[in-house]
Short mmCIF file of C-alpha atoms in Angstrom, two decimals:
data_model
loop_
_atom_site.label_atom_id
_atom_site.label_comp_id
_atom_site.label_asym_id
_atom_site.label_seq_id
_atom_site.Cartn_x
_atom_site.Cartn_y
_atom_site.Cartn_z
CA MET A 1 116.84 96.92 103.71
CA LYS A 2 118.76 93.57 103.17
CA CYS A 3 119.62 91.48 106.57
CA GLY A 4 122.71 92.46 105.59
CA HIS A 5 122.82 96.26 107.16
CA GLU A 6 123.30 96.60 110.54
CA ARG A 7 120.16 98.78 110.39
CA MET A 8 116.86 97.20 109.64
CA LEU A 9 113.62 98.36 109.21
CA MET A 10 110.49 97.52 110.36
CA LEU A 11 107.32 98.93 108.33
CA SER A 12 104.59 99.38 111.49
CA LEU A 13 101.26 99.22 109.18
CA MET A 14 98.28 100.10 112.08
CA LEU A 15 96.08 100.67 110.11
CA PRO A 16 92.16 101.51 111.40
CA LEU A 17 91.55 101.94 107.87
CA ALA A 18 89.64 105.30 108.40
CA VAL A 19 86.91 105.45 105.80
CA LEU A 20 86.81 109.72 104.54
CA ALA A 21 83.64 110.42 104.95
CA GLN A 22 81.30 112.79 106.91
CA GLN A 23 84.71 111.59 108.61
CA SER A 24 86.52 114.05 106.43
CA PRO A 25 85.63 117.48 108.69
CA ASP A 26 88.11 115.34 111.63
CA ILE A 27 91.12 114.95 109.94
CA SER A 28 93.74 117.62 110.74
CA VAL A 29 95.13 117.68 107.07
CA ALA A 30 99.31 118.69 107.56
CA VAL A 31 100.69 118.36 104.43
CA ARG A 32 98.67 118.73 100.81
CA ASP A 33 100.79 118.29 98.77
CA GLU A 34 100.83 114.80 96.17
CA VAL A 35 103.57 113.20 94.57
CA LYS A 36 103.12 112.35 90.87
CA LEU A 37 104.23 109.13 89.89
CA ASP A 38 104.70 107.33 86.62
CA SER A 39 101.80 105.76 86.10
CA ALA A 40 103.36 103.07 84.15
CA MET A 41 105.09 101.61 87.70
CA LEU A 42 102.24 101.91 88.96
CA ASN A 43 99.41 99.87 89.62
CA GLN A 44 96.86 102.00 88.62
CA ASP A 45 92.84 100.48 88.11
CA PRO A 46 91.99 100.71 84.69
CA LYS A 47 88.72 101.25 85.43
CA LYS A 48 89.70 105.44 87.10
CA THR A 49 86.64 107.39 86.37
CA LYS A 50 87.05 110.73 85.93
CA GLU A 51 85.21 111.97 89.53
CA PRO A 52 87.15 110.74 92.12
CA PRO A 53 83.48 109.17 95.14
CA ALA A 54 83.21 111.37 97.57
CA ASP A 55 85.24 111.78 101.37
CA TYR A 56 82.39 109.20 102.57
CA VAL A 57 80.02 106.71 100.95
CA GLN A 58 78.18 104.05 102.20
CA TYR A 59 78.35 100.95 102.25
CA ASP A 60 77.37 97.77 103.57
CA GLN A 61 80.27 96.01 103.18
CA PRO A 62 83.83 98.39 104.50
CA PRO A 63 86.76 97.79 101.98
CA GLU A 64 89.34 94.76 103.16
CA VAL A 65 93.25 94.37 102.55
CA ILE A 66 94.96 91.58 101.00
CA GLN A 67 97.92 92.89 99.51
CA GLN A 68 100.34 95.33 101.91
CA PHE A 69 104.10 96.18 100.35
CA GLN A 70 106.43 97.79 102.60
CA PRO A 71 108.30 101.28 100.86
CA ASP A 72 111.97 101.55 100.43
CA TYR A 73 113.42 103.58 103.41
CA PRO A 74 114.83 106.46 101.51
CA SER A 75 118.76 106.55 101.39
CA GLU A 76 118.68 110.82 102.21
CA ALA A 77 116.86 109.68 105.31
CA LEU A 78 118.17 106.28 106.29
CA SER A 79 121.96 108.59 106.54
CA LYS A 80 120.25 111.04 108.79
CA LYS A 81 118.48 108.53 110.79
CA LEU A 82 115.54 109.95 110.05
CA GLU A 83 112.13 108.45 111.34
CA GLY A 84 108.69 109.86 111.13
CA ASN A 85 104.86 108.53 109.21
CA VAL A 86 102.99 109.27 106.97
CA TRP A 87 99.24 108.72 105.88
CA LEU A 88 97.58 108.78 103.22
CA LYS A 89 93.73 109.10 101.59
CA LEU A 90 93.98 106.11 98.81
CA TRP A 91 91.30 106.06 96.83
CA ILE A 92 90.25 102.50 96.43
CA GLY A 93 88.60 101.88 92.43
CA GLU A 94 85.44 98.99 92.37
CA THR A 95 87.89 96.42 91.30
CA GLY A 96 90.15 96.41 94.80
CA THR A 97 92.78 98.56 93.32
CA VAL A 98 94.25 101.80 94.90
CA VAL A 99 93.32 104.65 92.19
CA GLU A 100 95.29 107.19 93.51
CA ALA A 101 96.98 108.10 97.13
CA LYS A 102 97.30 111.31 98.26
CA VAL A 103 99.82 112.44 101.32
CA GLN A 104 96.99 113.51 104.44
CA LYS A 105 99.19 113.88 106.74
CA SER A 106 103.38 113.75 106.87
CA ASP A 107 106.28 113.64 110.08
CA ALA A 108 108.55 114.52 107.11
CA GLU A 109 108.17 114.99 103.86
CA ILE A 110 111.00 112.63 102.89
CA PHE A 111 109.00 109.90 103.00
CA ASN A 112 105.88 110.31 101.57
CA LYS A 113 107.69 109.06 98.07
CA SER A 114 108.07 106.38 99.38
CA ALA A 115 105.01 106.10 101.33
CA ILE A 116 102.88 106.67 98.33
CA GLU A 117 105.19 103.89 96.03
CA ALA A 118 104.29 100.92 97.77
CA GLY A 119 100.36 102.19 99.15
CA MET A 120 99.64 102.36 94.90
CA ARG A 121 100.99 98.07 95.19
CA TRP A 122 98.58 97.58 97.80
CA THR A 123 95.42 95.43 96.56
CA PHE A 124 91.57 94.86 98.81
CA LYS A 125 88.44 93.71 98.56
CA PRO A 126 86.18 96.20 97.24
CA ALA A 127 83.89 97.63 99.42
CA VAL A 128 80.08 96.50 99.23
CA VAL A 129 77.24 98.41 99.12
CA ASN A 130 73.70 96.19 98.39
CA GLY A 131 75.58 93.68 97.27
CA LYS A 132 78.11 95.63 94.31
CA PRO A 133 81.69 97.04 94.62
CA ILE A 134 81.76 100.52 94.89
CA ALA A 135 84.93 103.23 95.03
CA VAL A 136 85.79 105.10 98.24
CA TRP A 137 88.54 106.29 99.63
CA VAL A 138 90.39 104.85 103.24
CA SER A 139 93.29 106.41 105.60
CA VAL A 140 96.61 104.31 105.62
CA PRO A 141 99.46 105.99 108.80
CA PHE A 142 102.75 104.15 107.62
CA LYS A 143 106.05 104.31 110.33
CA PHE A 144 109.35 104.56 108.59
CA LYS A 145 111.57 103.14 112.43
CA LEU A 146 115.00 101.75 112.30
CA TYR A 147 116.35 98.88 113.77
CA GLU A 148 119.41 98.36 115.56
CA GLY A 149 121.39 94.33 115.17
CA LYS A 150 119.15 91.96 114.06
CA GLU A 151 116.43 91.58 111.07
CA ALA A 152 113.64 93.21 111.81
CA PRO A 153 109.25 91.30 112.85
CA SER A 154 107.09 91.41 108.89
CA ILE A 155 104.40 93.26 108.92
CA GLY A 156 102.12 90.28 109.52
CA PRO A 157 98.71 88.86 108.03
CA GLY A 158 96.53 91.25 106.04
CA VAL A 159 94.61 92.68 108.16
CA LYS A 160 90.65 94.11 107.76
CA ALA A 161 89.17 97.72 108.60
CA PRO A 162 87.32 99.64 111.51
CA GLU A 163 85.49 101.90 112.74
CA MET A 164 85.98 105.12 111.19
CA LYS A 165 86.77 106.33 114.83
CA PRO A 166 89.21 103.08 116.98
CA LYS A 167 88.54 105.22 119.90
CA ILE A 168 85.02 106.15 121.68
CA ARG A 169 82.29 106.17 118.62
CA ASN A 170 79.44 108.32 118.66
CA LEU A 171 76.74 107.71 116.66
CA ARG A 172 75.49 110.61 117.16
CA GLU A 173 77.89 112.13 115.11
CA GLU A 174 78.79 109.77 112.74
CA MET A 175 76.91 108.65 109.51
CA PRO A 176 75.24 106.29 111.06
CA PRO A 177 74.60 102.54 109.67
CA ALA A 178 72.25 101.37 107.27
CA ASP A 179 68.55 101.13 107.37
CA TYR A 180 69.58 97.68 107.28
CA VAL A 181 72.31 95.37 109.11
CA PRO A 182 72.49 92.20 108.83
CA TYR A 183 72.04 90.51 113.10
CA GLU A 184 72.94 87.18 114.74
CA LYS A 185 70.38 88.66 117.63
CA PRO A 186 67.64 91.52 117.12
CA PRO A 187 68.35 93.80 119.85
CA GLU A 188 65.84 93.76 122.84
CA ALA A 189 64.88 96.36 125.30
CA ILE A 190 65.33 95.57 129.24
CA LYS A 191 64.09 99.63 129.76
CA GLN A 192 60.90 100.56 127.98
CA VAL A 193 59.91 104.77 128.86
CA PRO A 194 55.40 105.00 128.56
CA ALA A 195 55.91 108.64 126.21
CA LYS A 196 53.64 111.59 128.78
CA TYR A 197 50.86 112.09 126.95
CA PRO A 198 50.93 116.21 125.76
CA PRO A 199 48.05 118.00 127.75
CA ALA A 200 47.10 120.66 124.02
CA ALA A 201 46.93 116.55 122.81
CA LYS A 202 44.72 115.98 125.21
CA LYS A 203 43.05 119.21 124.96
CA ASP A 204 41.82 119.13 121.70
CA ASN A 205 41.28 115.03 122.15
CA VAL A 206 43.63 114.65 119.73
CA GLN A 207 45.19 110.34 119.09
CA GLY A 208 47.29 108.46 117.72
CA THR A 209 50.69 106.51 116.54
CA VAL A 210 54.14 108.08 115.79
CA TRP A 211 56.27 105.45 114.68
CA LEU A 212 60.11 106.26 115.87
CA LYS A 213 62.86 104.91 113.77
CA THR A 214 65.47 104.31 116.38
CA LEU A 215 70.02 104.09 115.68
CA VAL A 216 70.82 100.87 119.07
CA ASP A 217 74.27 101.55 118.97
CA GLU A 218 76.80 98.80 121.00
CA GLU A 219 75.91 99.66 123.96
CA GLY A 220 72.57 99.37 123.46
CA ARG A 221 71.64 103.01 124.28
CA VAL A 222 69.05 105.53 121.50
CA ALA A 223 71.16 106.81 119.87
CA LYS A 224 69.70 108.29 117.10
CA VAL A 225 65.96 108.69 116.30
CA GLU A 226 64.01 110.02 113.24
CA ILE A 227 60.41 110.26 112.44
CA GLN A 228 59.12 107.27 110.51
CA LYS A 229 55.73 108.46 110.46
CA SER A 230 53.07 110.09 112.08
CA GLU A 231 49.50 110.63 112.89
CA ALA A 232 49.34 112.95 114.85
CA GLU A 233 52.16 116.24 114.73
CA VAL A 234 51.49 117.28 118.68
CA LEU A 235 52.00 113.85 119.46
CA ASN A 236 56.05 113.52 118.40
CA GLN A 237 58.31 115.42 121.39
CA ALA A 238 56.49 113.34 123.91
CA ALA A 239 57.38 109.91 121.63
CA VAL A 240 60.97 111.01 120.98
CA ASP A 241 61.42 112.26 124.13
CA ALA A 242 60.19 108.40 125.43
CA VAL A 243 62.11 106.49 123.00
CA HIS A 244 65.52 108.63 124.22
CA GLN A 245 64.98 106.74 127.79
CA TRP A 246 65.12 102.90 126.38
CA VAL A 247 67.96 100.82 126.81
CA PHE A 248 68.83 98.02 124.68
CA LYS A 249 70.67 94.27 125.14
CA PRO A 250 72.38 95.72 121.58
CA ALA A 251 72.38 93.65 118.76
CA ILE A 252 74.10 90.81 118.19
CA MET A 253 76.48 89.61 115.05
CA LYS A 254 79.18 87.19 115.33
CA GLY A 255 79.31 87.15 118.98
CA LYS A 256 79.88 91.21 119.45
CA PRO A 257 77.64 93.71 119.46
CA ILE A 258 76.59 96.06 116.72
CA ALA A 259 74.72 98.97 115.66
CA VAL A 260 71.38 98.83 114.57
CA TRP A 261 67.91 100.53 113.60
CA VAL A 262 64.94 100.27 115.01
CA SER A 263 61.51 100.74 114.45
CA ILE A 264 58.84 101.64 117.83
CA PRO A 265 55.11 102.33 116.79
CA PHE A 266 54.03 105.14 120.51
CA ARG A 267 50.32 105.47 120.50
CA PHE A 268 48.73 107.79 122.05
CA VAL A 269 45.29 106.73 123.39
CA LEU A 270 42.69 108.16 125.61
CA ASP A 271 40.46 107.67 127.72
CA ASP A 272 36.30 106.81 125.98
CA ASP A 273 35.16 109.05 128.52
CA LYS A 274 37.60 111.99 127.19
CA ALA A 275 37.93 110.68 123.04
CA LYS A 276 34.74 112.19 122.39
CA SER A 277 35.11 113.59 118.54
CA PRO A 278 39.77 113.01 118.19
CA LYS A 279 41.24 115.64 116.38
CA LYS A 280 43.71 115.04 114.04
#
């Protein structure tokens, strides 16, 4: 809108660029319509592939907004004083341009086309995995709100994509981080609980080591455990039960706690008088 108009439009772009993925089951799709636009007027990715990326694609570095565009306020919505939000699902290609935009949810269909036209013009630093750019889906909300009088404030600088769930992350339900996540300070165990020797293993003189792949979240809790290697299956559950009780100081990157995987070995050894002929 122009400054001379009595009513001014402010586009508030809250950007939980939620990388859709294992995240997609949480999405409530209220509107499924797609506005088909002329590709000549939109900034289509020249390397558009036949198939879009999966709803979730694991990455080492999330996409980052380089340039944002405000949508035009539809004249009909303006005359009727309508307001509302439109959530777009954007396919960001390997070059960082938007390949496709879909309406994920909408408060009013009248805003859909305007939101899509703006979203298609956005540019990003693409997501990266193993040092290479990859295509991913992101979710972007556009807020259409009318203001009286003076010019509305600008949308501000570009915003980096935060995590999928902005409230409370649950790494037991979310896709965990990559096997390796760079950090400046590693996690530190502040509470260690030894594993209880399984009676069946003790009875059969079974000894051995169990290596656990353990996900330590941002709060220092054990969020997920996987068996990396085991010398005796009968020992596995005792090791898992023990590590779930461990507490850590979380890993730190750029002054902030992050979730990382660590490998923890549990060694089960019987006293010499009980381990005459160990079985594995």
